[in-house]
Coordinates of C-alpha atoms and ligand atoms in Angstrom, one line a residue:
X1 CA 182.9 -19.9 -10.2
X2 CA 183.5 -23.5 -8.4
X3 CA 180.5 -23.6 -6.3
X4 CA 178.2 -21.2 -8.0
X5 CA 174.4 -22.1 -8.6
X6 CA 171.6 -21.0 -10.9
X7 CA 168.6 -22.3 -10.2
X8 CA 165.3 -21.8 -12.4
X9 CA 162.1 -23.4 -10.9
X10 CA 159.3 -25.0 -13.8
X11 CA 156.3 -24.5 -15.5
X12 CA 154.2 -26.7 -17.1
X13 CA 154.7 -28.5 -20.0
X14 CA 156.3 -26.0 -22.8
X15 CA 157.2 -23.5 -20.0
X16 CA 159.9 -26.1 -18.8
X17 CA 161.9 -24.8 -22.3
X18 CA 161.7 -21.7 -21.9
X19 CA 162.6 -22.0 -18.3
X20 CA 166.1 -23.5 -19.4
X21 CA 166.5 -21.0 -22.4
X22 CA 166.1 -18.2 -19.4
X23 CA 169.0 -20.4 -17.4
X24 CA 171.4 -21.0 -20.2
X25 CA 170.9 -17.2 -21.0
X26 CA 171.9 -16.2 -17.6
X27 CA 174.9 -18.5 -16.7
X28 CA 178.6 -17.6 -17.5
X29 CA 180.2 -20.0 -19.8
X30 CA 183.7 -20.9 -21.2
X31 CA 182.6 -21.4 -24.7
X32 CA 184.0 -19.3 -27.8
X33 CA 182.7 -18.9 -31.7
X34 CA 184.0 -22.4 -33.4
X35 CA 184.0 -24.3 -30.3
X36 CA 182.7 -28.0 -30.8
X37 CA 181.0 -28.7 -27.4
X38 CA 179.9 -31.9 -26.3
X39 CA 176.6 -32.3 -24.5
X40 CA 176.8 -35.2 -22.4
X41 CA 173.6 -36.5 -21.7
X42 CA 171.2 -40.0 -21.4
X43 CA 168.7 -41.0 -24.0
X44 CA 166.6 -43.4 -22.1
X45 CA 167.2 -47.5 -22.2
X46 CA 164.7 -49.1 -24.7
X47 CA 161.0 -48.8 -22.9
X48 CA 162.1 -46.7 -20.2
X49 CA 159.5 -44.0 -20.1
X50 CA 160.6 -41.6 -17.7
X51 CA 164.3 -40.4 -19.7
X52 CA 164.2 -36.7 -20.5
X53 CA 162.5 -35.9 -24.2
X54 CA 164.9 -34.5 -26.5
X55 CA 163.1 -31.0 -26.8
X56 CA 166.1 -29.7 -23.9
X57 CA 169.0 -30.7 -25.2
X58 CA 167.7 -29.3 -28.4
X59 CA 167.3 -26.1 -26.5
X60 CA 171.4 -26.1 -25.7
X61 CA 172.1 -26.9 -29.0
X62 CA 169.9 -23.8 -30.1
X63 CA 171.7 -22.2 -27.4
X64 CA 175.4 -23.2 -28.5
X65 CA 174.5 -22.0 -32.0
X66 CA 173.5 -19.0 -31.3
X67 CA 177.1 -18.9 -29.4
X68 CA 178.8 -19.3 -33.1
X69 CA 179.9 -22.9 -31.3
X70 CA 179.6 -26.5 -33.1
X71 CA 177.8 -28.9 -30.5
X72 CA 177.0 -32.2 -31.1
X73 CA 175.2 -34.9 -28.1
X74 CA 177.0 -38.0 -26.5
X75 CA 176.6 -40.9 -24.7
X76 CA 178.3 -44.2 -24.1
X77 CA 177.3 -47.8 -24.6
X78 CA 176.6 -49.5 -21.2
X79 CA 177.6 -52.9 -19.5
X80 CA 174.1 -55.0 -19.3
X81 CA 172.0 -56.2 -22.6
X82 CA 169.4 -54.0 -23.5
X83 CA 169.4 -51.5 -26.4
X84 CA 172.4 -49.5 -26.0
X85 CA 175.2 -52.3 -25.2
X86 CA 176.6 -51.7 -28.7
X87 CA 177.6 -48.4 -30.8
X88 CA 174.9 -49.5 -33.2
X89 CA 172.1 -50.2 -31.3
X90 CA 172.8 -47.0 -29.1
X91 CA 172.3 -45.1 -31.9
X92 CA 168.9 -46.7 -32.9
X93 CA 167.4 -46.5 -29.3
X94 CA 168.4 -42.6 -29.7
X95 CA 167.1 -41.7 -32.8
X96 CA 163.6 -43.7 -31.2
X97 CA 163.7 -41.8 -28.5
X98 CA 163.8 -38.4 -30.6
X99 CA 167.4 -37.8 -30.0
X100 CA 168.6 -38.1 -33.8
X101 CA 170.5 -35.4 -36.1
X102 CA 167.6 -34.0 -37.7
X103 CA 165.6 -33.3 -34.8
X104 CA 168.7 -31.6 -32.8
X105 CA 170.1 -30.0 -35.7
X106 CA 173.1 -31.4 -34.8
X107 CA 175.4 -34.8 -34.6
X108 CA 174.5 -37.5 -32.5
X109 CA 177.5 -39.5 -31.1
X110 CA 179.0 -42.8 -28.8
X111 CA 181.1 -41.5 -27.1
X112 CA 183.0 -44.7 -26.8
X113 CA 182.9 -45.5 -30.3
X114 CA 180.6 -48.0 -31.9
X115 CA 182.9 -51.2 -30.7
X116 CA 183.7 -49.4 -27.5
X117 CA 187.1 -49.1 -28.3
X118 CA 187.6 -45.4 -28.1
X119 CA 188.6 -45.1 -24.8
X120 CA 191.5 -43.5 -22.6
X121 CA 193.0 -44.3 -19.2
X122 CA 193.3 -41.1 -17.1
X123 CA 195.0 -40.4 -14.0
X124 CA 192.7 -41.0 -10.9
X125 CA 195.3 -41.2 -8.0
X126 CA 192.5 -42.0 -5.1
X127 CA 191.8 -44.8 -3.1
X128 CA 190.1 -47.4 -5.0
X129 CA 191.9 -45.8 -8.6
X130 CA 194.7 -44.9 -9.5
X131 CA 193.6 -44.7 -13.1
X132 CA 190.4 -44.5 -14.6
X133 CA 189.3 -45.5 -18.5
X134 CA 186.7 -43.6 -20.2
X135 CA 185.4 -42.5 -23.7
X136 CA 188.4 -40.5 -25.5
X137 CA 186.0 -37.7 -26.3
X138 CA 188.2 -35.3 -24.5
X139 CA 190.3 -35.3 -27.8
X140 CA 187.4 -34.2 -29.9
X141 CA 185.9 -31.3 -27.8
X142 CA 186.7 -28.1 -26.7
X143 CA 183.8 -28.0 -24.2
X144 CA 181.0 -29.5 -22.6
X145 CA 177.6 -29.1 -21.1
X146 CA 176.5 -32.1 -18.8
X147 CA 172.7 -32.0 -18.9
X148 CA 171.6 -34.9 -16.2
X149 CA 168.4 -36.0 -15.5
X150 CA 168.1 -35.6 -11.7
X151 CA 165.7 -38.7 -10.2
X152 CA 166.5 -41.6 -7.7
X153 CA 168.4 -44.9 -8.2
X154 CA 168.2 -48.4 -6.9
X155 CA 172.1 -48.5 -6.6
X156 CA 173.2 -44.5 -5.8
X157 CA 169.7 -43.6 -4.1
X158 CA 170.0 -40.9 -6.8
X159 CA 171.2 -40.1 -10.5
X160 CA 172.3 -36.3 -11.0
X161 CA 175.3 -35.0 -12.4
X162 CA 178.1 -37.3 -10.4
X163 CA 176.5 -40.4 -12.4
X164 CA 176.0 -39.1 -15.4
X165 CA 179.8 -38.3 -15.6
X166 CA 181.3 -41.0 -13.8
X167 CA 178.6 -43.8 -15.0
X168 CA 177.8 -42.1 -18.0
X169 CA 181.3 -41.4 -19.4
X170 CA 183.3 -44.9 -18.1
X171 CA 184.5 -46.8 -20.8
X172 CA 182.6 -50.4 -20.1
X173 CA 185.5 -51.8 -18.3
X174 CA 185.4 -49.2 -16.0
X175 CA 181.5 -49.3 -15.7
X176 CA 182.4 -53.2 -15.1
X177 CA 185.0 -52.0 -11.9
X178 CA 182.5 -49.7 -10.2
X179 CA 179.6 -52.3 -10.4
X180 CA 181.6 -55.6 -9.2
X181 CA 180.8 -55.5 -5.4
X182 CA 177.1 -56.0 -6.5
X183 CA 175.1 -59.5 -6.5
X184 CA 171.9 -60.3 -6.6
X185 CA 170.0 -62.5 -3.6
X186 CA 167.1 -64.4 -4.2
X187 CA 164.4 -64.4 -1.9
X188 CA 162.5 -67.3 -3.3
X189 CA 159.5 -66.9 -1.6
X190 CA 158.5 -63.8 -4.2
X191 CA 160.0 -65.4 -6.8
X192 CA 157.7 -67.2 -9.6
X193 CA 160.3 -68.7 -11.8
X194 CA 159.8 -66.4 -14.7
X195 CA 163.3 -67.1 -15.8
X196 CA 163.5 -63.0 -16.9
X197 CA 166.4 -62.7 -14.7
X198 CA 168.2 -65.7 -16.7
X199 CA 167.0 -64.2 -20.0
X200 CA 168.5 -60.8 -18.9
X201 CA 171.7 -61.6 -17.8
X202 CA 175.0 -60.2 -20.0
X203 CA 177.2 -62.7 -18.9
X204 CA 175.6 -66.2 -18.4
X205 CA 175.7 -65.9 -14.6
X206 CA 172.1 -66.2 -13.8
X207 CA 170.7 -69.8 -14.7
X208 CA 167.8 -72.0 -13.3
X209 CA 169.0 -74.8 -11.2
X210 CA 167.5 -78.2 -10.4
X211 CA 165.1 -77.0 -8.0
X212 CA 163.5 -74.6 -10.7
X213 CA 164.4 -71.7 -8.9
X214 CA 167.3 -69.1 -10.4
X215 CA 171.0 -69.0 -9.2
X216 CA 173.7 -66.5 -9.5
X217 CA 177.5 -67.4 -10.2
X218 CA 179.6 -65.7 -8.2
X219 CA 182.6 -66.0 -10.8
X220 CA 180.9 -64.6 -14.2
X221 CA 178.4 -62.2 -12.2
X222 CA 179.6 -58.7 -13.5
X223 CA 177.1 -56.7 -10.9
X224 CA 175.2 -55.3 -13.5
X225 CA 172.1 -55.2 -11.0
X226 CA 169.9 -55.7 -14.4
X227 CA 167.9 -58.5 -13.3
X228 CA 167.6 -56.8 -9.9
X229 CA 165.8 -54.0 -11.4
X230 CA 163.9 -56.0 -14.0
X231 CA 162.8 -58.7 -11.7
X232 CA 158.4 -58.3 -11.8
X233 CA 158.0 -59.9 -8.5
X234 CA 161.2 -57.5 -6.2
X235 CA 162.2 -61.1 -6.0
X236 CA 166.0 -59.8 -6.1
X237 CA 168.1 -57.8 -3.6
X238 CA 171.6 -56.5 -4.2
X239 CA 173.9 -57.9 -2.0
X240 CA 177.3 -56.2 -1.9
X241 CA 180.4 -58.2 -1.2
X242 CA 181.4 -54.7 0.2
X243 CA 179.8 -52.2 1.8
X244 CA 178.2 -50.4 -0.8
X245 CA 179.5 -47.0 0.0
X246 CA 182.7 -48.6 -1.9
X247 CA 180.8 -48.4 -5.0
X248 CA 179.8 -44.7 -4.2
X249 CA 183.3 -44.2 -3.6
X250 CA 184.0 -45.8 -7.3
X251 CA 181.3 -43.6 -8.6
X252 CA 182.8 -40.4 -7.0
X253 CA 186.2 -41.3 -8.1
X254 CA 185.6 -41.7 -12.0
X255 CA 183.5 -38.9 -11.9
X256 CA 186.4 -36.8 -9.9
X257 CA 188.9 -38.0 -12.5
X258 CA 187.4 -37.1 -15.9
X259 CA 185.8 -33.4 -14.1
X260 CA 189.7 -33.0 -13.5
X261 CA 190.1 -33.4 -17.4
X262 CA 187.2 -30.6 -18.1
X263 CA 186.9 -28.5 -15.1
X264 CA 187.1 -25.2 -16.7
X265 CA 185.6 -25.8 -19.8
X266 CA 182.4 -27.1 -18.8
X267 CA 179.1 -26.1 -17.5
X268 CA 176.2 -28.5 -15.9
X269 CA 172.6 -28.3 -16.0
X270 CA 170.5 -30.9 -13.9
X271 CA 166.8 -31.2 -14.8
X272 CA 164.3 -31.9 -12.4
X273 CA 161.7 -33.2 -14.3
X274 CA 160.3 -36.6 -14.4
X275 CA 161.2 -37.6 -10.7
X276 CA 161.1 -41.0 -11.2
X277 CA 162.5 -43.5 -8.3
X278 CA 164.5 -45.9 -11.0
X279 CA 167.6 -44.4 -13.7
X280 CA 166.6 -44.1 -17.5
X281 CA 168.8 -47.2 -17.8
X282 CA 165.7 -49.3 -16.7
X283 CA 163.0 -50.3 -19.3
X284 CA 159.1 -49.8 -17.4
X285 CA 156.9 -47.1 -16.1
X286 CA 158.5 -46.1 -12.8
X287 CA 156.7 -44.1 -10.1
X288 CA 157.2 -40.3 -10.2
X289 CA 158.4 -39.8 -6.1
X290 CA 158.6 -35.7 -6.2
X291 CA 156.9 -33.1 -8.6
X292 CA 159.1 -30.9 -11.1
X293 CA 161.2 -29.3 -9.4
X294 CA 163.2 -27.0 -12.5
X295 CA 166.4 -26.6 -13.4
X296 CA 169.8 -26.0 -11.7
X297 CA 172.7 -25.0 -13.4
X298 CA 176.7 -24.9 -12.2
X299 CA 180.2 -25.5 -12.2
X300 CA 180.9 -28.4 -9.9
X301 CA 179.0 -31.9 -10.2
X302 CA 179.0 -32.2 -6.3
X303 CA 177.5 -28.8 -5.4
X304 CA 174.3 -29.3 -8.3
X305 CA 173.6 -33.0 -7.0
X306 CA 173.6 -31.0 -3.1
X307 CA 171.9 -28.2 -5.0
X308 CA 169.1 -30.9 -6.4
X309 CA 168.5 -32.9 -4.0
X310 CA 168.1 -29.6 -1.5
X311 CA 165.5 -28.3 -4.1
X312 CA 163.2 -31.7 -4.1
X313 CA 163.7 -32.7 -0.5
X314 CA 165.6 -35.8 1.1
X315 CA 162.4 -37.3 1.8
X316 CA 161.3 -39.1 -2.0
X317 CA 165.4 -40.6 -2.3
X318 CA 165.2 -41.9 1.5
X319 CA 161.6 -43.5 0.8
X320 CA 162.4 -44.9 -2.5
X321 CA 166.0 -46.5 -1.9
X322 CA 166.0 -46.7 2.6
X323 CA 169.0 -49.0 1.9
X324 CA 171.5 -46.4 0.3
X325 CA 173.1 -43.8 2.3
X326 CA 173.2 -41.4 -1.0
X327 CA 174.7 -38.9 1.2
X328 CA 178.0 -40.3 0.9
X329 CA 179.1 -39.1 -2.2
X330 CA 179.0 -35.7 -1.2
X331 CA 181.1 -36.4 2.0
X332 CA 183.4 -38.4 0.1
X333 CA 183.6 -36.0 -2.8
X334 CA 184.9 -33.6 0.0
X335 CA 187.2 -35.8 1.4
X336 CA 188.9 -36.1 -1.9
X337 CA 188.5 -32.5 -3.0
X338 CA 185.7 -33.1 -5.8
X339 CA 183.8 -30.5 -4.1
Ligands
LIG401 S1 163.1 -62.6 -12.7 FE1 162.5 -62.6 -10.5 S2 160.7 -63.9 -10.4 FE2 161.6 -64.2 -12.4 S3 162.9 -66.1 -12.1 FE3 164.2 -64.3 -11.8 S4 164.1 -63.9 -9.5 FE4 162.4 -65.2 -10.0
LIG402 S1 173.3 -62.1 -12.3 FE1 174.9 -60.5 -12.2 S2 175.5 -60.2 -14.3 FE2 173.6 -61.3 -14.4 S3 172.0 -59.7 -14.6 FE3 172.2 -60.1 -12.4 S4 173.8 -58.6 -11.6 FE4 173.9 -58.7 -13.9

């Protein structure tokens, strides 16, 4: 079942539902009556108006009902300020976004816990891990469905099912190790001295030096890239300290490592909807760079991102992110035998 795909292509607007309904209904699945399944999935950063709407997940929890399973939806709290950097807060943005209890008809949880305590370090063994710390949710679920929201991103070149597990799933320490090759450089010829960037910044590292213009501590910079994406005038650049296939590596890895915890007991849906060229972690209206391309469903994170990105073309990623070679996650999730 490793490498098999479904694939369901989109109507418009309501059609979309029933065109997951139709792929849920036709993919094998590990789950049994009393099984509480976790649906792993990303409810949009505070003004980010490209996230998926609620109305799908809803759809696999009608789904895992109609099983005789128990599902309930997850997420984790992330590494930059914003609206889901605590348990709390998380919770708020959610319910906002139309992702609370009522409205799914069923539980709505941090993965992480609401201090972001509730976390586990699991065996990674690769290059760049040898452990890996994530939310402990493995304790509290027999099964999972990953539903990711397939578009691009400024630091992967894309955001399918590999990020949702690996980013989406890291404790934030572990968010914290994959992002710390990043730094932002100014090119001060764009920039207008907005002081957003400053504002923005988690960890004090940004401040506005003598000259009036912004600069970026080496020492507490925790590569974040918020003020990157957030900067109104593309005054900021990521500038790796590595080459920045090491943070795809990092990305593969934690995503490698927690699949090896629910391989098995765990299908994946990505939804190609909303195309947008920045990840729902980013507040703003961001440019839609393909049409709706459906849904595809599967059993390995690797082969649905390879699936995706086959089904909306190279083309929208390469434009939107030239910088990234994307491509390496799938050829290092071969090399380590993700795929
Ligand atoms: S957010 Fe951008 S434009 Fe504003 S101060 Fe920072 S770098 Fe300059
Ligand atoms: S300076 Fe570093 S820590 Fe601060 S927002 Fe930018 S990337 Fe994040």
């Amino acid at each position: 079942m490793k490498g098999t795909i479904y694939r369901q292509c989109v109507g418009l607007g309501n059609e979309s539902v029933s065109t997951l309904k139709r792929l849920l209904h036709e993919m094998p699945h590990p789950f049994r009556k009393g099984d509480n399944i976790g649906i792993k999935l990303h409810w949009g950063e505070k003004g980010n108006h490209t996230f998926l709407p609620p109305l799908f997940a809803r759809e696999i929890v009608v789904w895992l009902r109609e099983l005789g399973a128990m599902p309930f939806v997850f997420d984790t709290s992330v590494l930059y300020s914003g609206s889901r950097r605590n348990g709390s807060d998380s919770l708020k943005t959610a319910a906002a976004h139309g992702y609370s209890e009522a409205y799914l008809d069923c539980p709505v949880v941090v993965a992480d816990g609401l201090d972001g305590r509730a976390v586990i370090d699991i065996p990674a063994g690769y290059r760049h891990f040898e452990t890996v710390q994530v939310a402990d949710i493995f304790k509290r679920a027999s099964g999972f469905v990953i539903l990711s929201h397939f578009k691009g991103h400024m630091v992967s070149g894309f955001g399918g099912a590999i990020k949702n597990i690996s980013m989406g799933w890291a404790s934030r320490a572990q968010k914290q190790r994959m992002h710390s090759d990043a730094r932002p450089r100014l090119e001060k010829n764009s920039c207008s001295q907005c002081g957003l960037c400053v504002d923005i910044c988690p960890s004090g590292a940004a401040q506005i030096a003598a000259d009036g213009y912004p600069d970026y501590s080496q020492e507490l910079c925790i590569g974040c890239a918020q003020c990157i994406g957030l900067c109104p005038e593309l005054a900021l650049e990521i500038c790796w300290n590595t080459d920045i296939n090491v943070f795809q590596e990092k990305l593969v890895e934690t995503a490698a490592a927690i699949w090896k915890q629910i391989q098995g007991r765990a299908v994946l849906v990505n939804a190609m909807l909303n195309i947008a060229s920045e990840c729902d972690c980013l507040p703003g209206q961001h440019p839609i760079i393909a049409p709706d391309a459906g849904f595809v469903g599967g059993y390995n994170p690797v082969s649905v991102d390879v699936e995706s990105i086959n089904r909306i073309g190279k083309e929208p990623f390469i434009k939107a992110h030239p910088h990234v070679d994307w491509k390496h996650q799938f050829s290092y999730g071969r090399e380590i035998g993700f795929a």
